[in-house]
Coordinates of N, CA and C and ligand atoms in Angstrom, one line a residue:
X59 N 0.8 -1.2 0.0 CA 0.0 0.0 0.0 C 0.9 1.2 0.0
X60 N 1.0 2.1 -0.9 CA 1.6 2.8 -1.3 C 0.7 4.4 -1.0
X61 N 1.6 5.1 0.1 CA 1.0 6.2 0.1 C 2.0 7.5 -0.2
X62 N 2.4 7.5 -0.9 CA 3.4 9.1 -0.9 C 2.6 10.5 -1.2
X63 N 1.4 10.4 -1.6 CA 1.1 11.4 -2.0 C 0.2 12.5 -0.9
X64 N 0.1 14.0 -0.7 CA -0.2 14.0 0.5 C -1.8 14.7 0.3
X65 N -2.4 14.7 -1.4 CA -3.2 14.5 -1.4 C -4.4 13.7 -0.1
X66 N -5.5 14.6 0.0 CA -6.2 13.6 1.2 C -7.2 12.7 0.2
X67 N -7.7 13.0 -1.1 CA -9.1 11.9 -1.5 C -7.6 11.3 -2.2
X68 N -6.7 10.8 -1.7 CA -5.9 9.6 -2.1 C -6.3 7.8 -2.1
X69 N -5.7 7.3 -2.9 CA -5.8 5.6 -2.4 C -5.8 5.3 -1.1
X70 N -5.4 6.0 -0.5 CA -4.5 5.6 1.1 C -5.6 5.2 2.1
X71 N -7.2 5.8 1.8 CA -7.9 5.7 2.4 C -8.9 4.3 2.2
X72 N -9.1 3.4 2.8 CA -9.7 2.5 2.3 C -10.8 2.5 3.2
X73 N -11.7 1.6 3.0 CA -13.2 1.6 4.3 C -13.7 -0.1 3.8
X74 N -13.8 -0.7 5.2 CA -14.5 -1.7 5.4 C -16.0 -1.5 5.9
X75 N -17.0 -2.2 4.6 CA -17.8 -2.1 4.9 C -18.8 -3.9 4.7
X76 N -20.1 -4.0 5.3 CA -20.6 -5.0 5.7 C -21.3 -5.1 6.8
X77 N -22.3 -6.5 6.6 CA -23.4 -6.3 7.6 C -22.3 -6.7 8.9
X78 N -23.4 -6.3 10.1 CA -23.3 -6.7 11.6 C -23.1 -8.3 11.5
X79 N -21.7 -8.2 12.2 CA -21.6 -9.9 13.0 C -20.9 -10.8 11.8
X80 N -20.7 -9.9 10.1 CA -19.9 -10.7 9.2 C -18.2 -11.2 10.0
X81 N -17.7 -10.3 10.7 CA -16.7 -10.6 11.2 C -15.6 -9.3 10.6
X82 N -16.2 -8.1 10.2 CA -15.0 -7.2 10.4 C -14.1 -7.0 11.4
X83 N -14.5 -6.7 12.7 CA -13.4 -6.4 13.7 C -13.0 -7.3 13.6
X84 N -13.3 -8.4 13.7 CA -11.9 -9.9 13.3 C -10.7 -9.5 12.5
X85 N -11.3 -9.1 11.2 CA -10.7 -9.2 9.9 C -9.7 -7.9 10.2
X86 N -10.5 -7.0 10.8 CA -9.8 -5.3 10.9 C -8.0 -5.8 12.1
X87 N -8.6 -6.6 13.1 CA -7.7 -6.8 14.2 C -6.9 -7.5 13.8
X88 N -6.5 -8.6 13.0 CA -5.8 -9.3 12.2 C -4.9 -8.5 11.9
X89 N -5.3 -7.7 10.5 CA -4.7 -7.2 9.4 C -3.9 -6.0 10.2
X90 N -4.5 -5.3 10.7 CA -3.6 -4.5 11.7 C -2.5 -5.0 12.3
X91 N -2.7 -6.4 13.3 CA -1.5 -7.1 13.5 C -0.6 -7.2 13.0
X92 N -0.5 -7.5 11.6 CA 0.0 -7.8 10.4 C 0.6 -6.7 9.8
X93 N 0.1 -5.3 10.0 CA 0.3 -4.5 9.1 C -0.1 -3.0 10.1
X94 N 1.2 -2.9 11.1 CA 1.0 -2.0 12.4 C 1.0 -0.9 11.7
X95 N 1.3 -0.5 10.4 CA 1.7 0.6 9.8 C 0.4 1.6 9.1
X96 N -0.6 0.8 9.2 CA -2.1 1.1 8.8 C -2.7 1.7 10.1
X97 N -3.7 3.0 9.7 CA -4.0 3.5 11.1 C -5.4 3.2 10.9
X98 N -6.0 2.8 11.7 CA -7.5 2.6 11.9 C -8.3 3.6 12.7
X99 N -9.1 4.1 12.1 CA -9.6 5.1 12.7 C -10.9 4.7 13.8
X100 N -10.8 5.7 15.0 CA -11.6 5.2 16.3 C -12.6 5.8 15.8
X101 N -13.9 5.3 16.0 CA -15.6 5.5 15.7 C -15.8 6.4 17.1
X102 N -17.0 7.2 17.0 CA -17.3 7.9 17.8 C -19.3 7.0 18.1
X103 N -19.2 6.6 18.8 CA -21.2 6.1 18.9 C -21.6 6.6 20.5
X104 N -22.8 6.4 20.2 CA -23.7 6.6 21.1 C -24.1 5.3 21.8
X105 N -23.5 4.0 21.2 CA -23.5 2.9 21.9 C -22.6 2.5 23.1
X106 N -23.9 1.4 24.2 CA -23.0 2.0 25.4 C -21.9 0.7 25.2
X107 N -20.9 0.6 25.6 CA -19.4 -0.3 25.8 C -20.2 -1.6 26.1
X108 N -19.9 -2.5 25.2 CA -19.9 -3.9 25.6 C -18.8 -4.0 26.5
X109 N -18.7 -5.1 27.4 CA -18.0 -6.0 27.7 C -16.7 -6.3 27.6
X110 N -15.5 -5.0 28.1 CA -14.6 -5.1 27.7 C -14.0 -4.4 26.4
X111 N -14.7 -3.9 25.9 CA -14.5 -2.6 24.9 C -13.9 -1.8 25.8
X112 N -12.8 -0.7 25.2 CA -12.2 0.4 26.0 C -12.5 1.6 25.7
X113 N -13.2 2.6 25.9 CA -13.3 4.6 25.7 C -12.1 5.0 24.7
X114 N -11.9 5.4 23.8 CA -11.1 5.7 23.3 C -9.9 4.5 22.4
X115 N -10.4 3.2 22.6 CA -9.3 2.3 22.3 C -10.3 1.9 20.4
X116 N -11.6 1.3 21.5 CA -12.8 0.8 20.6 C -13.9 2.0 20.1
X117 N -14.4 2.9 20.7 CA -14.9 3.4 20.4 C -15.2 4.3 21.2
X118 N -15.1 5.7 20.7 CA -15.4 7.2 21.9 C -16.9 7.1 22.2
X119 N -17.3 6.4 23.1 CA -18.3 6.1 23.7 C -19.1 7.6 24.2
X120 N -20.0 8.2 23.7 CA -20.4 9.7 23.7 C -21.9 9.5 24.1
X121 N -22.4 11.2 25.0 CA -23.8 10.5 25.3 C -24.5 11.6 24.1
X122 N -25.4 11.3 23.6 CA -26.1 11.9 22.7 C -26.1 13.0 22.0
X123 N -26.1 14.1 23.2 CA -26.3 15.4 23.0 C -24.8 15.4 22.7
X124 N -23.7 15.2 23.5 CA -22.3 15.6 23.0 C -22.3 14.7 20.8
X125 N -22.4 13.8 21.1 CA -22.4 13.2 19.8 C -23.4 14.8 18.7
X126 N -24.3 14.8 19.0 CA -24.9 15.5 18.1 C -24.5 16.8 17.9
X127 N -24.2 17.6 18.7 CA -23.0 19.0 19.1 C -21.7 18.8 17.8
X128 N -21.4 17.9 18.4 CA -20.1 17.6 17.1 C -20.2 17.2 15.6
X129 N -21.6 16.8 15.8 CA -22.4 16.3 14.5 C -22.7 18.0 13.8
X130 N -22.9 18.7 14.7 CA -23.6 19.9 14.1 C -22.0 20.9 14.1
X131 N -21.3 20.8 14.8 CA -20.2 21.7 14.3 C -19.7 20.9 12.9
X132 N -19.5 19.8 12.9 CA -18.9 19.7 11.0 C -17.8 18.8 11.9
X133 N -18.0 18.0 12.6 CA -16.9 17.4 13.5 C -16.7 16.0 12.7
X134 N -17.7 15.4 12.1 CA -17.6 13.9 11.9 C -17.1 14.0 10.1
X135 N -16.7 13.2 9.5 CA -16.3 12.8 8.3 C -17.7 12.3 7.8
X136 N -18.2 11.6 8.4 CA -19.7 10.5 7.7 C -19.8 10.4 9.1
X137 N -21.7 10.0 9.0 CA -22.6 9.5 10.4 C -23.5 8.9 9.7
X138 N -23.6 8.2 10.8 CA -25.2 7.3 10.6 C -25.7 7.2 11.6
X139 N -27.0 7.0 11.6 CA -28.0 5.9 12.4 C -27.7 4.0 12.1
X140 N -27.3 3.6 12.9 CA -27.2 2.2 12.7 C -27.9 1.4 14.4
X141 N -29.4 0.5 14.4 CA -30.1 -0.3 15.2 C -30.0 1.0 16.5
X142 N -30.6 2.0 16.2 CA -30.9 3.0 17.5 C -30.1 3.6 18.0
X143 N -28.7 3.5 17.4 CA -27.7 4.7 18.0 C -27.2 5.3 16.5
X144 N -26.4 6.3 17.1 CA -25.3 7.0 16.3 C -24.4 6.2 16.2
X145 N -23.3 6.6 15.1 CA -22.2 6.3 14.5 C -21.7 7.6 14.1
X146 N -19.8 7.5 14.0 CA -19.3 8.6 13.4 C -17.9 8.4 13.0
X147 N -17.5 8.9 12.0 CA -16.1 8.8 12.1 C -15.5 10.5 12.3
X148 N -14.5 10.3 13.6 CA -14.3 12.2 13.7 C -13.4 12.3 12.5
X149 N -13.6 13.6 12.6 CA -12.9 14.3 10.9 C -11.3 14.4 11.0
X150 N -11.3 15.0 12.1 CA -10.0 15.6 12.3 C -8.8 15.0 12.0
X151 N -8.6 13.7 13.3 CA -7.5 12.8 13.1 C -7.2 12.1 11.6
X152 N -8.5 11.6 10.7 CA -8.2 10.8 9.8 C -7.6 12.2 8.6
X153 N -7.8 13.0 8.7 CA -7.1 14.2 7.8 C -5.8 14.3 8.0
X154 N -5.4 14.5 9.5 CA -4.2 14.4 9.4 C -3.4 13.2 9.4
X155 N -3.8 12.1 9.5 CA -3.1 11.4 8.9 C -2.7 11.0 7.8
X156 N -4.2 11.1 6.6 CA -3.8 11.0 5.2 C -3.2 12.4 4.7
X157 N -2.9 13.9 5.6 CA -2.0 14.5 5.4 C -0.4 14.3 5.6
X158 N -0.1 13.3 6.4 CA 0.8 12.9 6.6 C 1.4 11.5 5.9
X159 N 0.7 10.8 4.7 CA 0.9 10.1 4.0 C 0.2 8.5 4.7
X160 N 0.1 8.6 5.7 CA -0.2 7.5 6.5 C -1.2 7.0 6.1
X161 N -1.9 5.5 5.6 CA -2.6 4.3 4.9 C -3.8 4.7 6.3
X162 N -4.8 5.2 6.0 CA -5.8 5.1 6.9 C -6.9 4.1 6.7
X163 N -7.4 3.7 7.4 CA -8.6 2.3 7.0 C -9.9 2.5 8.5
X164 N -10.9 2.8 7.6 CA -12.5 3.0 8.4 C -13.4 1.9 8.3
X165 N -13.6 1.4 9.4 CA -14.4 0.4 9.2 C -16.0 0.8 9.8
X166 N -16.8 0.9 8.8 CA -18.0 1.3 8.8 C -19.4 1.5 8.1
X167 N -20.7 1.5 8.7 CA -21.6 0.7 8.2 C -22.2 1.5 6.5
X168 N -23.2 0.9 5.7 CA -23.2 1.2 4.5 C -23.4 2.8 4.3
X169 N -24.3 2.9 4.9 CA -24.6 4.7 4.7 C -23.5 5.8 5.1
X170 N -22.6 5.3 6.0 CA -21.7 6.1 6.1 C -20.3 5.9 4.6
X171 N -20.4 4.4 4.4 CA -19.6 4.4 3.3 C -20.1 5.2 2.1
X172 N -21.3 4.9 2.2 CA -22.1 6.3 0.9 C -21.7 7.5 1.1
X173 N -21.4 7.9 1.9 CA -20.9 9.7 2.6 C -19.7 9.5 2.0
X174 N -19.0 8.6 2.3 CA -17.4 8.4 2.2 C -17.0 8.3 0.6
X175 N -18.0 8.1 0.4 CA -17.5 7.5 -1.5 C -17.7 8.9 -2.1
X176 N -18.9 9.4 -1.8 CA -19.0 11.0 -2.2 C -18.2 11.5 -2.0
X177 N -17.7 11.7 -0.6 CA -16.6 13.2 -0.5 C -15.3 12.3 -0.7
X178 N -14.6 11.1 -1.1 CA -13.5 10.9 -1.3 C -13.5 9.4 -2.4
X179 N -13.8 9.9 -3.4 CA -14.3 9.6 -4.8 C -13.2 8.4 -5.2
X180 N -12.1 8.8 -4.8 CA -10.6 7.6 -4.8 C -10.7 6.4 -3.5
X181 N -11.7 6.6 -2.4 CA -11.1 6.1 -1.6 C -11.4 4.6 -1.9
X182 N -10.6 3.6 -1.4 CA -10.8 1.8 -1.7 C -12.1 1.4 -0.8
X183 N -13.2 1.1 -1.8 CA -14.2 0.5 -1.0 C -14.2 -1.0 -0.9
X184 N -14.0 -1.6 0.4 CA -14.2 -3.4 0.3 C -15.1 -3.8 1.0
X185 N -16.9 -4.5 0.6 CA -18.1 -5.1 1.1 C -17.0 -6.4 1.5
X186 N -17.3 -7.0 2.9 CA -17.3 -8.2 3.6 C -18.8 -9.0 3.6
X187 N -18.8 -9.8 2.9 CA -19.9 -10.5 3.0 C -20.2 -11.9 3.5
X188 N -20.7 -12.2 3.9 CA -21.2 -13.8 4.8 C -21.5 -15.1 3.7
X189 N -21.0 -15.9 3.9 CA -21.1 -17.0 3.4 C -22.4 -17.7 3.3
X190 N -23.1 -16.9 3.9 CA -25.0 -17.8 4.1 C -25.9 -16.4 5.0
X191 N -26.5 -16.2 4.6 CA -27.5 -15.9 5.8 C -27.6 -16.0 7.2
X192 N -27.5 -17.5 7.3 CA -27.7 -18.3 7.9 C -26.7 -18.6 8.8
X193 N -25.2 -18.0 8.6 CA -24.1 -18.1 9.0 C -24.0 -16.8 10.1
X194 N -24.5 -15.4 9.2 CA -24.5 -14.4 9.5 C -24.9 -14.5 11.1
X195 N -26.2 -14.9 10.7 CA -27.2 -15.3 12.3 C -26.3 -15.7 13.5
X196 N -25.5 -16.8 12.5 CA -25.3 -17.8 13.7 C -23.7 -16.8 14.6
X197 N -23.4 -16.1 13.9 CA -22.3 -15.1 14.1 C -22.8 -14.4 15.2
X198 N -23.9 -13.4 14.5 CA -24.4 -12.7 15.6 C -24.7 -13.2 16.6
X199 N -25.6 -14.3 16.8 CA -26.3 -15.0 18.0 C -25.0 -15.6 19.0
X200 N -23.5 -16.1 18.1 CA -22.6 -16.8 18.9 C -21.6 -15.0 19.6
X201 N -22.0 -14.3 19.2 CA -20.7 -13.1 19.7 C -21.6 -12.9 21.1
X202 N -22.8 -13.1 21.3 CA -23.5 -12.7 22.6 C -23.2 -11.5 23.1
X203 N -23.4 -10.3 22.4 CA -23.4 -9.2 22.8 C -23.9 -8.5 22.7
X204 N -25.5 -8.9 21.9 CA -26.8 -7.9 22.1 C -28.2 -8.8 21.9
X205 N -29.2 -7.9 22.9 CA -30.4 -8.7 23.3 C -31.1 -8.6 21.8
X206 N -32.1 -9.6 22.0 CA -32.9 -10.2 21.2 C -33.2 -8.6 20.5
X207 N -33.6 -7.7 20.2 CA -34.3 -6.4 19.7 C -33.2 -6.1 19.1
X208 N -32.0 -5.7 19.4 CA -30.7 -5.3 18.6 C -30.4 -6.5 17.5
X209 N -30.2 -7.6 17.7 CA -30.1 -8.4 17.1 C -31.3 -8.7 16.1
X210 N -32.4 -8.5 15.9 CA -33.4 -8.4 15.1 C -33.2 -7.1 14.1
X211 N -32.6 -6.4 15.0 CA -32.7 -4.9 13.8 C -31.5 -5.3 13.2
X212 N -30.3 -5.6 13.9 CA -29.1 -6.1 12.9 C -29.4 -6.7 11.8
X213 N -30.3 -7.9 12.2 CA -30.2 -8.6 10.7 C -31.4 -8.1 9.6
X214 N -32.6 -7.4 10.5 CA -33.0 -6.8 9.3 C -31.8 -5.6 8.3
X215 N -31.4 -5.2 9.3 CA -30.6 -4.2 8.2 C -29.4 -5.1 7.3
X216 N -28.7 -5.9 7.8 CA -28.4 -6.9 7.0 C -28.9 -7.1 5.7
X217 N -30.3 -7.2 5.7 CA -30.9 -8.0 4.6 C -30.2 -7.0 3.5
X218 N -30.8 -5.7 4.1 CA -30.5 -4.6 3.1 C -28.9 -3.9 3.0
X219 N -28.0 -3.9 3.9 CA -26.8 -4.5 3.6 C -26.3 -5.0 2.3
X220 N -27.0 -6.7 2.7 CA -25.9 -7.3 1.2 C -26.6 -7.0 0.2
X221 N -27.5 -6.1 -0.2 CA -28.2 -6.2 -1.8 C -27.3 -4.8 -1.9
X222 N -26.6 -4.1 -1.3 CA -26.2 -3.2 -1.6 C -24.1 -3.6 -2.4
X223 N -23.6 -4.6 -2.4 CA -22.4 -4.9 -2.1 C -21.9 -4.8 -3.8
X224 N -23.1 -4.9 -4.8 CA -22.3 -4.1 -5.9 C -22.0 -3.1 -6.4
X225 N -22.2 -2.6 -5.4 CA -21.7 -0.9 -5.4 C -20.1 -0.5 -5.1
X226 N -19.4 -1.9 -4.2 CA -18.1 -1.3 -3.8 C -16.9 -1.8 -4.9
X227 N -15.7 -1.5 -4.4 CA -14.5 -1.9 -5.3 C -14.6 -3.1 -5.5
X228 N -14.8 -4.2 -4.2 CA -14.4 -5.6 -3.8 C -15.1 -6.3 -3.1
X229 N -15.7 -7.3 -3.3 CA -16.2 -8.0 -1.9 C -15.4 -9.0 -1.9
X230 N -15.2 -9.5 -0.2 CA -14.9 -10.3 0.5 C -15.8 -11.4 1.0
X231 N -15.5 -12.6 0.6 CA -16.2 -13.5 1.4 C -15.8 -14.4 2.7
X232 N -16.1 -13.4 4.3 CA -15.7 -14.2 5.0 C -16.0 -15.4 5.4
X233 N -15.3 -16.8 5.1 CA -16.3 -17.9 5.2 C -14.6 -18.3 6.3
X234 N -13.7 -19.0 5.6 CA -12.5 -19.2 6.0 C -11.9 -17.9 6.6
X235 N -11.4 -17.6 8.1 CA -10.9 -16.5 8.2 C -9.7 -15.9 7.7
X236 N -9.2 -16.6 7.9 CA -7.7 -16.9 6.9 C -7.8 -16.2 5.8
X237 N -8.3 -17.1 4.6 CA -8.3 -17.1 3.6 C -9.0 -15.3 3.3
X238 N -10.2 -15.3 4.1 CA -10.3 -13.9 3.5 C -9.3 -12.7 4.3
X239 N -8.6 -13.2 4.9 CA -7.3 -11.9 5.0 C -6.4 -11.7 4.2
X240 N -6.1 -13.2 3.5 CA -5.1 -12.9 2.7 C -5.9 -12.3 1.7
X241 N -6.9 -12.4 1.3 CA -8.1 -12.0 0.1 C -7.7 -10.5 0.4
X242 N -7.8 -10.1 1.3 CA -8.0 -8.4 1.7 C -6.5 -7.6 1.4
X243 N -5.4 -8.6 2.1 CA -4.1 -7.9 2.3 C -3.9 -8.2 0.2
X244 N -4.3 -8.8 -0.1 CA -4.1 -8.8 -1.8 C -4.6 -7.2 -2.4
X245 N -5.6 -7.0 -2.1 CA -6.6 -6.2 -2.5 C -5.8 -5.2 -1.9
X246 N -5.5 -5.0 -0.8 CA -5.0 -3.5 -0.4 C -3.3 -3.5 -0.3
X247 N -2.8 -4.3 -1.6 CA -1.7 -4.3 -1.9 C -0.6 -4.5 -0.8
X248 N -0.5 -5.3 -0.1 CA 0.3 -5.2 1.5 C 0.6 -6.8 1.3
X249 N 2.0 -6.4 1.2 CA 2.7 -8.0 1.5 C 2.3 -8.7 2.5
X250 N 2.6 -9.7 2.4 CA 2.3 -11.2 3.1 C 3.8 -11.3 3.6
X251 N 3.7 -10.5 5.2 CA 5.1 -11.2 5.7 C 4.7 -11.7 7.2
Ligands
ADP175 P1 -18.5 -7.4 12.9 O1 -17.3 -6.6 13.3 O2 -18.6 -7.4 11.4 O3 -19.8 -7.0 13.5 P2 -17.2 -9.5 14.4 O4 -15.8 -9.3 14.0 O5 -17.6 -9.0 15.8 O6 -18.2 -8.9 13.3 O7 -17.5 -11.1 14.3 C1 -18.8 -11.6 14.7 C2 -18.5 -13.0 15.2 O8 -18.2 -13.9 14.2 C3 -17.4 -13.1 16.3 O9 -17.8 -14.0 17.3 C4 -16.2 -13.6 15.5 O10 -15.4 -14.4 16.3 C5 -17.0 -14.5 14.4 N1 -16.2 -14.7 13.2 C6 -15.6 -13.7 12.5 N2 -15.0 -14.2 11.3 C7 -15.4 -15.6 11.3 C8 -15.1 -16.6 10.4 N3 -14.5 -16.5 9.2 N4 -15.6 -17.8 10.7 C9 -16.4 -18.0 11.8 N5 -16.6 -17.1 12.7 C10 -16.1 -15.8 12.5
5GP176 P1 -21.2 -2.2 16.5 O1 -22.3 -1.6 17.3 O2 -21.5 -3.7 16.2 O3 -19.8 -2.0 17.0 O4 -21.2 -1.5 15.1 C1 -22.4 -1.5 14.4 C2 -22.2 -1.0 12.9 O5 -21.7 0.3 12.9 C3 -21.1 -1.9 12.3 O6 -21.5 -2.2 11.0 C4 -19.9 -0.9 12.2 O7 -19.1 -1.2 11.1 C5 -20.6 0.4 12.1 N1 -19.7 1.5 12.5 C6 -18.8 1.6 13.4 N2 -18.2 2.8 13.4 C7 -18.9 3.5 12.5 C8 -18.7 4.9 12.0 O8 -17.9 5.7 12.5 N3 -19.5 5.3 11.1 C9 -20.5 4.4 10.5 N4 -21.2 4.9 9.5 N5 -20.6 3.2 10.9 C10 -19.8 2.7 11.9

């Protein structure tokens, strides 16, 4: 992954996008491992911290009114509504990094990737998609980390999710976890060491 250019709607920017429970954070936490030199940008939600999530590590855990304040000064890059909360990616940090040449990578849901495609026309879009429906489910149901109502809205929006996935650069099929990392590190041009 090649970034010299200090251009910001550069290649450098890539976004992971895909339904709930396909297994991004898996995929995102891997490839990072792999590839410390990629900055991943922290989400800002109005969701409260699962279970060992950290303020600032996983997600700037915000209560409403602060989320929307920043929403209204021009703070976020893209937002969404996703199953009853906010989402956001702050603006600031991911500028200056792709001012400073640095490979940034957003991992986030479709409507924000729609914001994202608009205002940075170059950036790499890659859909992660599920091997079954049916897989998807069993994903969500096995991560046990939201009650029955969350989980119902997830996979409704799912549905509408994957009809959306010919719209990006790439889809991924996470079926083998493995196999779709190397799929990804192909696609975002990044050796295999
Ligand atoms: P997302 O970030 O897309 O919401 P997660 O990364 O939280 O999804 O993954 C959802 C669940 O699916 C987790 O329990 C994770 O361990 C599991 N998972 C991820 N990838 C795979 C895979 N290739 N095969 C089986 N289970 C997977
Ligand atoms: P979760 O609640 O499971 O952490 O995330 C729910 C959905 O929100 C996931 O699809 C995730 O990719 C997406 N998401 C996380 N951060 C952001 C963000 O900053 N913007 C948008 N639009 N979606 C996000």
């Amino acid at each position: 992954m090649q970034c010299m250019t200090t251009s910001i709607a550069n290649v450098c920017l890539t976004l992971i996008t895909g339904p709930s429970g396909v297994g991004k954070g898996t995929l995102v936490k891997k490839l990072l491992e792999k590839h410390p030199q990629i900055w991943l940008s922290v989400s800002a939600t109005t969701r409260l911290p699962r279970e060992g999530e950290i303020d600032g590590k996983d997600y700037f855990f915000l209560k409403p009114d602060r989320f929307n304040q920043l929403l209204l000064d021009g703070g976020f890059l893209e937002s969404a509504q996703f199953a009853g909360n906010s989402y956001g990616t702050p603006r600031k940090p991911v500028e200056t990094q792709l001012k400073k040449g640095i490979p940034v990578l957003l991992e986030i849901e479709l409507e924000g990737a729609r914001q994202v495609r608009k205002n940075f026309p170059k950036a790499f879009q890659i859909f992660v998609a599920p091997p079954s429906f049916n897989e998807l489910e069993r994903r969500i149901r096995g991560r046990a980390t939201d009650d029955e109502k969350a989980i119902q809205s997830r996979l409704s929006r799912a549905k509408q999710e994957l009809l959306a996935q010919n719209e990006f650069d790439a889809v991924v099929i996470n079926d083998d976890l493995n196999s779709a990392l190397v799929e990804l590190e192909q696609l975002m041009t990044l050796k295999n060491v």
